[in-house]
Short mmCIF file of N, CA and C and ligand atoms in Angstrom, two decimals:
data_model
loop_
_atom_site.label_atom_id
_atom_site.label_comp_id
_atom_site.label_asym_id
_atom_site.label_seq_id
_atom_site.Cartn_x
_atom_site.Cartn_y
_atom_site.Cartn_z
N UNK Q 1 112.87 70.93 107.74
CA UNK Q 1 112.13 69.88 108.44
C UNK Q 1 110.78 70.43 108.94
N UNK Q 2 109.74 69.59 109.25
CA UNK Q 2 108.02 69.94 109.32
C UNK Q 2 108.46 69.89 110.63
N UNK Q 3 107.83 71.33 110.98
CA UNK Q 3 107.48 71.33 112.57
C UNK Q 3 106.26 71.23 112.64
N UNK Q 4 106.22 70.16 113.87
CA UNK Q 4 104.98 69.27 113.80
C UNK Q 4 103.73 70.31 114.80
N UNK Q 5 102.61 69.36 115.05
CA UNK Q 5 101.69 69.83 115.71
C UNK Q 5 102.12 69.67 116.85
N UNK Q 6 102.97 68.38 117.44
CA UNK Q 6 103.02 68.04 118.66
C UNK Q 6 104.14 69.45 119.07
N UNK Q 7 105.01 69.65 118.42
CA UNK Q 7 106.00 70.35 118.78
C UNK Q 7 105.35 72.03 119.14
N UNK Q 8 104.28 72.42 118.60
CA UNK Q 8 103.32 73.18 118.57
C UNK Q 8 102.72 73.22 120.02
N UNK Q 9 102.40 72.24 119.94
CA UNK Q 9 101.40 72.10 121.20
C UNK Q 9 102.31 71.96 122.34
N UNK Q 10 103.48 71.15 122.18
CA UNK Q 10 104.32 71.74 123.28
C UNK Q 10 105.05 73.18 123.83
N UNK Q 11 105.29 73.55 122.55
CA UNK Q 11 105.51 75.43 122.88
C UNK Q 11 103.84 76.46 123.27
N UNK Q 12 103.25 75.85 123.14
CA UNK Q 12 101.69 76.35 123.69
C UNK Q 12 101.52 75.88 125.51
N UNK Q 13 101.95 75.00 125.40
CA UNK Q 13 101.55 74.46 127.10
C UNK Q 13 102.46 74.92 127.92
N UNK Q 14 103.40 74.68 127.28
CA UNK Q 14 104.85 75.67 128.02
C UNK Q 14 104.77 77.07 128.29
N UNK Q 15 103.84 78.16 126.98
CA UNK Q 15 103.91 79.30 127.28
C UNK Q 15 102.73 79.66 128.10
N UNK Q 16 101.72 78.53 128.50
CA UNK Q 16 100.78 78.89 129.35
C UNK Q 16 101.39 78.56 131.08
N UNK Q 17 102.25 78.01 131.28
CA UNK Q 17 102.93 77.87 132.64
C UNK Q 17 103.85 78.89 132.42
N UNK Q 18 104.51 79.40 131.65
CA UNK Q 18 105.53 81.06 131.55
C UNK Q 18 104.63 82.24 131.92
N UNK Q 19 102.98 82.60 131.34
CA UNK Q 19 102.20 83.19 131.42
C UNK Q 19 101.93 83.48 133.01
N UNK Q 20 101.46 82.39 133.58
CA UNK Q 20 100.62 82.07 134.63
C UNK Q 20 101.21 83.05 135.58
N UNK Q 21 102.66 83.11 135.79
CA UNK Q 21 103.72 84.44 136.50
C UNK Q 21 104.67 85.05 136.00
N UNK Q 22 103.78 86.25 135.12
CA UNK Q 22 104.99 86.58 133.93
C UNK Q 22 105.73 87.46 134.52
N UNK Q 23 105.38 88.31 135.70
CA UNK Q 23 106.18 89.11 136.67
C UNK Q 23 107.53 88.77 137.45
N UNK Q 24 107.20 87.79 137.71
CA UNK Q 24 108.35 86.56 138.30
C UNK Q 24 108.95 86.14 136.90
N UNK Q 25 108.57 85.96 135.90
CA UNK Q 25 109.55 84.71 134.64
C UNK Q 25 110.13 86.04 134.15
N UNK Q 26 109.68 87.04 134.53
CA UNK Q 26 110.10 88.10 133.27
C UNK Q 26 111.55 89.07 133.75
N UNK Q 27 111.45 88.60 135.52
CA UNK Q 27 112.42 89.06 136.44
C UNK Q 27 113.95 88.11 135.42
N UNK Q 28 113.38 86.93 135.74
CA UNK Q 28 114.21 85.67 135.58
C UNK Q 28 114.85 85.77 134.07
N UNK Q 29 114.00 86.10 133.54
CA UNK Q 29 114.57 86.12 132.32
C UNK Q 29 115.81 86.90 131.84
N UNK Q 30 115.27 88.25 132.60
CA UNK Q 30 116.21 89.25 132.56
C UNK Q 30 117.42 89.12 133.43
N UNK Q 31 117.21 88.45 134.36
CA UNK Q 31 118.32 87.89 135.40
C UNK Q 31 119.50 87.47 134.37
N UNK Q 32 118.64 86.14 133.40
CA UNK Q 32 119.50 84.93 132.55
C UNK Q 32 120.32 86.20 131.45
N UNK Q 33 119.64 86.82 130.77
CA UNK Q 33 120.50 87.79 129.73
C UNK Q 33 121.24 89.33 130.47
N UNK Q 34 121.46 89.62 131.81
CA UNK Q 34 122.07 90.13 132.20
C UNK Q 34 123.36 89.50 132.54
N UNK Q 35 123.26 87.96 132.76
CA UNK Q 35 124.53 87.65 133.68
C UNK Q 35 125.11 87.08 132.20
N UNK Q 36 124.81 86.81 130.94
CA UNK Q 36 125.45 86.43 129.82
C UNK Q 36 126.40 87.88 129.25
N UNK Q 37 125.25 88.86 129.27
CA UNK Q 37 125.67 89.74 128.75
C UNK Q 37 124.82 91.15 129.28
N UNK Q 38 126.10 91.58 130.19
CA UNK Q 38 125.78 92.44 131.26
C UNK Q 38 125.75 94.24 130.85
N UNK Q 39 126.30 94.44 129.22
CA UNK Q 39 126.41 95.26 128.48
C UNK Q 39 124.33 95.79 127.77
N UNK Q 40 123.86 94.58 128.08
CA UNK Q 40 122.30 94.67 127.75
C UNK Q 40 121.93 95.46 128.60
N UNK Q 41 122.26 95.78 129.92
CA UNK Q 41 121.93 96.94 130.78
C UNK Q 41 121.57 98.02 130.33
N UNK Q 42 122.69 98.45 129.10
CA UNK Q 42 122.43 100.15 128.52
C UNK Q 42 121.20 99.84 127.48
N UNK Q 43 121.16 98.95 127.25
CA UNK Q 43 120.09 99.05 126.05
C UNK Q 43 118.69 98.98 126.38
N UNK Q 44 118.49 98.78 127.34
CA UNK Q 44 116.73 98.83 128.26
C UNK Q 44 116.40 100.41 128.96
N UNK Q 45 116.09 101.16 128.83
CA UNK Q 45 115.90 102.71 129.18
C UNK Q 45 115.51 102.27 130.47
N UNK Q 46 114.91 101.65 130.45
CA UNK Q 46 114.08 101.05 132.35
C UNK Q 46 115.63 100.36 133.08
N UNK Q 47 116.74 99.37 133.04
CA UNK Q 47 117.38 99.41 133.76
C UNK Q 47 118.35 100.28 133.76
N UNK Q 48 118.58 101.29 132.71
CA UNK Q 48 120.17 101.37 132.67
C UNK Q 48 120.68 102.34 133.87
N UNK Q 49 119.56 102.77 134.71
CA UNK Q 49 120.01 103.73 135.86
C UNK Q 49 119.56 102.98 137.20
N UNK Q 50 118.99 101.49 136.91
CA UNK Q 50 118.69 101.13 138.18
C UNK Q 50 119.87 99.79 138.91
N UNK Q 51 119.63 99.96 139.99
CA UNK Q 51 120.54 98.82 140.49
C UNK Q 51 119.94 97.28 140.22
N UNK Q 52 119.32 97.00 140.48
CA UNK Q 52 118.70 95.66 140.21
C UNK Q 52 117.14 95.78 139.13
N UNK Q 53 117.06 94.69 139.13
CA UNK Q 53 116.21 94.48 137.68
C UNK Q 53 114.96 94.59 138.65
N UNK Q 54 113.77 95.89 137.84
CA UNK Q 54 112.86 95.89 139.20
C UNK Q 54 111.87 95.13 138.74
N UNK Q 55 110.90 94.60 139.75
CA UNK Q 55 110.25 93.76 139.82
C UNK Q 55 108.44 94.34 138.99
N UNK Q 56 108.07 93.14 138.63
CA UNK Q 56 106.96 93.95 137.60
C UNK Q 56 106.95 95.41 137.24
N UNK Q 57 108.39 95.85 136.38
CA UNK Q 57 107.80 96.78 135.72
C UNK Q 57 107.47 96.76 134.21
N UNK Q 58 106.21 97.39 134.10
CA UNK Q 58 105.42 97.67 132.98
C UNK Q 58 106.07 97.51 131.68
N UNK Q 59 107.37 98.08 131.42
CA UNK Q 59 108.32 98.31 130.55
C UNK Q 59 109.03 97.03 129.95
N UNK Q 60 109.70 96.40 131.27
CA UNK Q 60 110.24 95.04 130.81
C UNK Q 60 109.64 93.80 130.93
N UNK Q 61 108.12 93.74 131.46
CA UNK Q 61 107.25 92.71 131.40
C UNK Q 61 107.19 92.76 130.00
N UNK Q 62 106.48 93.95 129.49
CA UNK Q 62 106.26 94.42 128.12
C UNK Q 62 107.23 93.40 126.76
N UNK Q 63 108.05 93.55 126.97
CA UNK Q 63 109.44 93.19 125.82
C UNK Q 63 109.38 91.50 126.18
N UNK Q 64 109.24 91.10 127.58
CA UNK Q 64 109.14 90.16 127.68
C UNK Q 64 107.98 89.47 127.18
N UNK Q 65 106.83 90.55 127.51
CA UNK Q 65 105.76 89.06 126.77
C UNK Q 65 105.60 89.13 125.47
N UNK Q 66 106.18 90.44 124.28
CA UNK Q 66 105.96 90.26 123.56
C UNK Q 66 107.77 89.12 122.89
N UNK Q 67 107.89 88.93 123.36
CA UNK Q 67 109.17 88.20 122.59
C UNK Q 67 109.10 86.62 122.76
N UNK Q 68 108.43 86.37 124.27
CA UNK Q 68 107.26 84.85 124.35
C UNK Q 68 106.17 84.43 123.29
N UNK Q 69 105.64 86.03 123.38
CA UNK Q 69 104.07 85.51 122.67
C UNK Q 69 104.61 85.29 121.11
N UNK Q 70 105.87 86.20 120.90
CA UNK Q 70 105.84 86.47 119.40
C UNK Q 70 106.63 84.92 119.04
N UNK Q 71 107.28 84.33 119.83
CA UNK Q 71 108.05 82.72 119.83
C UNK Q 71 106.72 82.36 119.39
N UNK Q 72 105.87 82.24 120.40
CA UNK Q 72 104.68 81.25 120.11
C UNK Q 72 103.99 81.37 119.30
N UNK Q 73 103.55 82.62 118.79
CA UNK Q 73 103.50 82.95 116.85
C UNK Q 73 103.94 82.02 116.20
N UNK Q 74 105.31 82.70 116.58
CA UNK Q 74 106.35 81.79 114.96
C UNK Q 74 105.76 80.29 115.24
N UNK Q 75 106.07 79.57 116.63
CA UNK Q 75 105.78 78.60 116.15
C UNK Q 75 104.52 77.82 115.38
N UNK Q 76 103.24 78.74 115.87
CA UNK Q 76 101.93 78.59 114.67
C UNK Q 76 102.47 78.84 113.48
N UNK Q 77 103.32 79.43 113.26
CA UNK Q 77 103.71 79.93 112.02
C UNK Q 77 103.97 78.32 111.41
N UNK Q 78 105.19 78.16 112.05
CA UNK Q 78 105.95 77.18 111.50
C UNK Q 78 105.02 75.93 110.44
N UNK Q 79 104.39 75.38 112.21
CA UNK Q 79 103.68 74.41 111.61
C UNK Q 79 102.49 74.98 110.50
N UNK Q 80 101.54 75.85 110.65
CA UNK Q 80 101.10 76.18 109.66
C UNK Q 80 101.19 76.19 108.47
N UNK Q 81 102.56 76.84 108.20
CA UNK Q 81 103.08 77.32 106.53
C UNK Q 81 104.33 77.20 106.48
N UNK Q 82 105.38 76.73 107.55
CA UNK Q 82 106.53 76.37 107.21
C UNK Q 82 107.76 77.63 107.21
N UNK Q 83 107.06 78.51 107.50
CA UNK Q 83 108.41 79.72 107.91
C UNK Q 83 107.37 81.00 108.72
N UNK Q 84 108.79 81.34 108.91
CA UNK Q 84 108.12 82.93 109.96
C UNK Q 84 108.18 84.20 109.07
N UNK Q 85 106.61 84.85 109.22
CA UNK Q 85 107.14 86.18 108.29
C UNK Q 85 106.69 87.34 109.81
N UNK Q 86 107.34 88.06 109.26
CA UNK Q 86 107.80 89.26 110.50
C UNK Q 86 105.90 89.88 110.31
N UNK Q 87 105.35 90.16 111.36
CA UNK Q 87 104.33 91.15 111.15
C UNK Q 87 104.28 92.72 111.19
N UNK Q 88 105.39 92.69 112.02
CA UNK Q 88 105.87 93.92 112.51
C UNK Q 88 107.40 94.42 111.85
N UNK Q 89 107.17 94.74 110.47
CA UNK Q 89 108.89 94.99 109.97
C UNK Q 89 109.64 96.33 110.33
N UNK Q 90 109.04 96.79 111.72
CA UNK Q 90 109.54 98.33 112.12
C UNK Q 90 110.61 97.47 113.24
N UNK Q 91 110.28 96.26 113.44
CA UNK Q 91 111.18 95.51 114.51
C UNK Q 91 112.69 95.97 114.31
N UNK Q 92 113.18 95.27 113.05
CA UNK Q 92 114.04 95.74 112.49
C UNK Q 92 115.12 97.11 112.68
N UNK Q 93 114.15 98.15 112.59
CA UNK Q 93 114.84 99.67 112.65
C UNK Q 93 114.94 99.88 114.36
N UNK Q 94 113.96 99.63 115.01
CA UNK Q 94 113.82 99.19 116.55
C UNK Q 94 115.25 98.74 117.12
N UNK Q 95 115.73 97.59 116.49
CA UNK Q 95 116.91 96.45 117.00
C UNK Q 95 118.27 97.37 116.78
N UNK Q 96 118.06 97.66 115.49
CA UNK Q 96 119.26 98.36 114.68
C UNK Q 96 119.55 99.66 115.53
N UNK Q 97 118.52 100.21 115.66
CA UNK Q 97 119.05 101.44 116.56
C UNK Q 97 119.21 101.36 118.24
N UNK Q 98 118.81 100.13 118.55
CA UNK Q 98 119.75 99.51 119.87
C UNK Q 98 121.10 99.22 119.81
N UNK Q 99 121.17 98.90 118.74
CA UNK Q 99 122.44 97.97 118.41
C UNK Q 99 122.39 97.14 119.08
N UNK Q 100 121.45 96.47 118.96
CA UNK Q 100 121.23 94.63 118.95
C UNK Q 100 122.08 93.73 118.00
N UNK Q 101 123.12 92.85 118.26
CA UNK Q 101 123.47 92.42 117.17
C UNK Q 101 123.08 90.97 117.10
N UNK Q 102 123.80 89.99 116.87
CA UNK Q 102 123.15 88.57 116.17
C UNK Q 102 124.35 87.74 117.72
N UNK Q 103 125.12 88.13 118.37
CA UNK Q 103 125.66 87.69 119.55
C UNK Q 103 124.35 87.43 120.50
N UNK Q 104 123.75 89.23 120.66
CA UNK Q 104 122.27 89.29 121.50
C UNK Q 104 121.41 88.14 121.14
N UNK Q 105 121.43 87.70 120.06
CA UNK Q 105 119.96 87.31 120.12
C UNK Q 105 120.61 85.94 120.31
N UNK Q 106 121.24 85.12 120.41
CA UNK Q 106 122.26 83.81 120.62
C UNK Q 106 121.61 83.90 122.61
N UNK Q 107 122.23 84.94 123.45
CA UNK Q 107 122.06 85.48 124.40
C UNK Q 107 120.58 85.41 124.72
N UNK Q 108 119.59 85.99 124.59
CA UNK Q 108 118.24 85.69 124.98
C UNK Q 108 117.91 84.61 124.45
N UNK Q 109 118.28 84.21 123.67
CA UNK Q 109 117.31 82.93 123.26
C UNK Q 109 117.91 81.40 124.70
N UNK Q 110 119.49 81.49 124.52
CA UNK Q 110 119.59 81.07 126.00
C UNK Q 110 119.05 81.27 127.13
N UNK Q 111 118.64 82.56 127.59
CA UNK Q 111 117.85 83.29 128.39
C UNK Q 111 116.34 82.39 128.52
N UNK Q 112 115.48 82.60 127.04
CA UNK Q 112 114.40 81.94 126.88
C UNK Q 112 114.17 80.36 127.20
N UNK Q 113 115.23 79.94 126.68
CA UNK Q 113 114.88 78.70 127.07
C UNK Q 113 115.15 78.07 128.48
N UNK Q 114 116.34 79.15 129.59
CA UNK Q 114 116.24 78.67 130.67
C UNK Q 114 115.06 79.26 131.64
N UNK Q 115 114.33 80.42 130.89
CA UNK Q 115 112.70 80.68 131.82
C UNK Q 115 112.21 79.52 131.13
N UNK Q 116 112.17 79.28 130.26
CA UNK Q 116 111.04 78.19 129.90
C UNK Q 116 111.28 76.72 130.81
N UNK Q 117 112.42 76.81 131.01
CA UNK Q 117 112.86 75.40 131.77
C UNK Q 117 112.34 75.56 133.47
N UNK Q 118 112.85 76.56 134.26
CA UNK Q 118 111.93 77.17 134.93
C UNK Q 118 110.43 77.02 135.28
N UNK Q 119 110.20 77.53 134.41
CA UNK Q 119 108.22 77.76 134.39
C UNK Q 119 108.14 76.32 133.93
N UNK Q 120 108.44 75.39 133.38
CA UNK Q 120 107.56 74.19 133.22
C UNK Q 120 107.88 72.78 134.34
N UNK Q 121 109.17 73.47 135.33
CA UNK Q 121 109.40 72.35 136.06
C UNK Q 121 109.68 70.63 135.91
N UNK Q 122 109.26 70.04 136.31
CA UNK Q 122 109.27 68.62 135.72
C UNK Q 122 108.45 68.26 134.23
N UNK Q 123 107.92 69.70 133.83
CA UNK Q 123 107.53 68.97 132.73
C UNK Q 123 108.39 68.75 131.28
N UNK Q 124 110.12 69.37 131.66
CA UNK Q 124 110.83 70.01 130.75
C UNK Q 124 111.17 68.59 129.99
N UNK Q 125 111.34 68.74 129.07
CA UNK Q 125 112.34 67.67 128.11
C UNK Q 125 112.89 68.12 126.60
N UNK Q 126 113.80 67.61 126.01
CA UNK Q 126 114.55 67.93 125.68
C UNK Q 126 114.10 68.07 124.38
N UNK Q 127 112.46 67.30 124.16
CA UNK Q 127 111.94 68.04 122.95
C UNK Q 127 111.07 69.24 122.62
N UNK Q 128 110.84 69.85 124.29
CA UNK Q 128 110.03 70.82 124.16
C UNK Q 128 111.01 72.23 124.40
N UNK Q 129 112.45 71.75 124.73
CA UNK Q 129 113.47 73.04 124.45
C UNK Q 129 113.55 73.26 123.10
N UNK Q 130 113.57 72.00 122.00
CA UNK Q 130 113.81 72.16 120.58
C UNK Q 130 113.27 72.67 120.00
N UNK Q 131 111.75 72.54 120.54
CA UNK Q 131 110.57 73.14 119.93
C UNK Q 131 110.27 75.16 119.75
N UNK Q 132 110.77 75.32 121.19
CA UNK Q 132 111.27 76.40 121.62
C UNK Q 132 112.11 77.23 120.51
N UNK Q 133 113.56 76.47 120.44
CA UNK Q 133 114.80 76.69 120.05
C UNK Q 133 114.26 76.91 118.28
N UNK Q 134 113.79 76.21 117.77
CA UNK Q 134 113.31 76.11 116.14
C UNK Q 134 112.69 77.12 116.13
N UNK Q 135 111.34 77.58 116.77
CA UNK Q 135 110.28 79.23 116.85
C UNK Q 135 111.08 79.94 117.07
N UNK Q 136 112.18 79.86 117.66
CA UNK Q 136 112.82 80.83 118.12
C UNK Q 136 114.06 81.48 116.85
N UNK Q 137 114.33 80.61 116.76
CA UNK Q 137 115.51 80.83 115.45
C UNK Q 137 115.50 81.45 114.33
N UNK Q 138 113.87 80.49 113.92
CA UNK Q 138 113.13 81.23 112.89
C UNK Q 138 112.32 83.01 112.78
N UNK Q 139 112.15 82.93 114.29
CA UNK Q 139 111.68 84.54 113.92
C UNK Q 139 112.71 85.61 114.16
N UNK Q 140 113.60 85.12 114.91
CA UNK Q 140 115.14 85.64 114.88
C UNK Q 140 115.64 86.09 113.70
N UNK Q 141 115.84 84.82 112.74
CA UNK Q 141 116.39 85.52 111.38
C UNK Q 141 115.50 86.23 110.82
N UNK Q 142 114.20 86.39 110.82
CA UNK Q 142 112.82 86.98 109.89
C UNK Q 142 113.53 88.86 110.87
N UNK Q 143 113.76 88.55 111.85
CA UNK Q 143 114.08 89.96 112.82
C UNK Q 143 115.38 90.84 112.51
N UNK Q 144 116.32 89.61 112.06
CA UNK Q 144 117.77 90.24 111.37
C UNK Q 144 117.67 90.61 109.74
N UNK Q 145 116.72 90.21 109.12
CA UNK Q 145 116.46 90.03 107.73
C UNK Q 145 116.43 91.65 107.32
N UNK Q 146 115.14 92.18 108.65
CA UNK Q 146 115.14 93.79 108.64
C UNK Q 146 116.22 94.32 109.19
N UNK Q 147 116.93 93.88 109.55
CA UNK Q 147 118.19 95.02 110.16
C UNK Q 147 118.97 94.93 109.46
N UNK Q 148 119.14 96.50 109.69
CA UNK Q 148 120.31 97.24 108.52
C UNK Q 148 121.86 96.84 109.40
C1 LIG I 201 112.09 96.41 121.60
C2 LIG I 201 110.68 91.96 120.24
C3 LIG I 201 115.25 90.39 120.77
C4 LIG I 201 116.40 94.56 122.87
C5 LIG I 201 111.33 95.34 121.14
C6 LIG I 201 109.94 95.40 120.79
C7 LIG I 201 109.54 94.16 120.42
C8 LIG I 201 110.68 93.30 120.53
C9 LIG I 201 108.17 93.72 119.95
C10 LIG I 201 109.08 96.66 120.88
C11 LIG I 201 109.20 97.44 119.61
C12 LIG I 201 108.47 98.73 119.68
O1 LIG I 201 108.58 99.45 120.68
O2 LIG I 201 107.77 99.04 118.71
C13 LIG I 201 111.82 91.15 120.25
C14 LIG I 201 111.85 89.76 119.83
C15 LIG I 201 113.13 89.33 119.97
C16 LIG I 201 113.90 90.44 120.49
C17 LIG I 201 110.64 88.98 119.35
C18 LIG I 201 113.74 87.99 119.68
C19 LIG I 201 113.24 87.07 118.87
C20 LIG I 201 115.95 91.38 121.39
C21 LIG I 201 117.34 91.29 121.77
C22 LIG I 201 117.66 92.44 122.40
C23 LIG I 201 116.48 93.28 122.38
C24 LIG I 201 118.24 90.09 121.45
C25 LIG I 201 118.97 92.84 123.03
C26 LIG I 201 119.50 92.15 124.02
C27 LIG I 201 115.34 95.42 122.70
C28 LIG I 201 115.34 96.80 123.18
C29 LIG I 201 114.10 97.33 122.80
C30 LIG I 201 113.38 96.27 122.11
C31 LIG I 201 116.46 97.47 123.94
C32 LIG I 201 113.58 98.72 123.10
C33 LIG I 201 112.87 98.66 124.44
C34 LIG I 201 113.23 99.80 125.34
O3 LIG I 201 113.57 100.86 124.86
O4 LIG I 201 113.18 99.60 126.58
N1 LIG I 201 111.76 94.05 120.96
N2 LIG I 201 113.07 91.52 120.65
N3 LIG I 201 115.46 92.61 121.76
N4 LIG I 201 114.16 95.15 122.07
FE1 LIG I 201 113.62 93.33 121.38
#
């Protein structure tokens, strides 16, 4: 199915209210995929010795904005040309040697869409989670495609 412009432009306006306090969304985020799956602890070098998820650090802002910005890629992608191609295919060997598996990424993407619900407040609806959910899916599998 054509992912549209509108659906575009809704994952764009959305990631500019996620942006606006990525220190705070990026806390939250990590909040949402710790309490799903509390085993993600060992896999972040920045929490796995701390007690609580610390607040703007460098490390997990980092992962966080690139896994927003890279959603909001795919979704230019989408509408553009109709699929996601990986830019970065070292992602792959990256994930694999976390042992990230395809449960995880089920897990953040829940995660993602409840910061996104979050950061946009009353502006949420149920087509700009989809919009979300589709960029999201798609660069997901382009991310498992490389893992061994
Ligand atoms: C590292 C993106 C999903 C765990 C990274 C990096 C990027 C990235 C760009 C940095 C790679 C580098 O250092 O060269 C993404 C995107 C995702 C995704 C776009 C989803 C679409 C996940 C999931 C998990 C995960 C589901 C596990 C819960 C990690 C870990 C690292 C990493 C542990 C290494 C960071 C560290 O050592 O602190 N990811 N990721 N990622 N990712 Fe992801």
């Amino acid at each position: 199915m054509e992912f549209t412009l509108r659906q575009e432009a809704l994952v764009n306006s959305s990631w500019e209210a996620f942006n606006q306090n990525l220190p705070l969304f990026s806390v939250l985020f990590y909040t949402f995929i710790l309490e799903k799956a509390p085993i993600a602890k060992n896999m972040f070098s920045v929490l796995k010795d701390a007690n609580e998820i610390p607040l703007a650090n460098p490390s997990i802002n980092a992962h966080t904005e690139m896994v927003f910005e890279m959603v909001r890629d795919a979704a230019a992608q989408l509408q553009t040309t109709g699929q996601v191609v990986l830019g970065d295919t070292t992602l792959g060997v990256v994930h694999t040697q976390k042992r990230v598996d395809g449960l995880h990424f089920m897990v953040v993407k829940e995660a993602l869409l409840k910061t996104i619900k979050e950061a946009v407040g009353d502006k949420w609806s149920e087509e700009l989670s989809n919009a979300w959910e589709i960029a999201y899916d798609g660069l997901a599998v382009a991310i498992m495609k490389e893992m061994s």
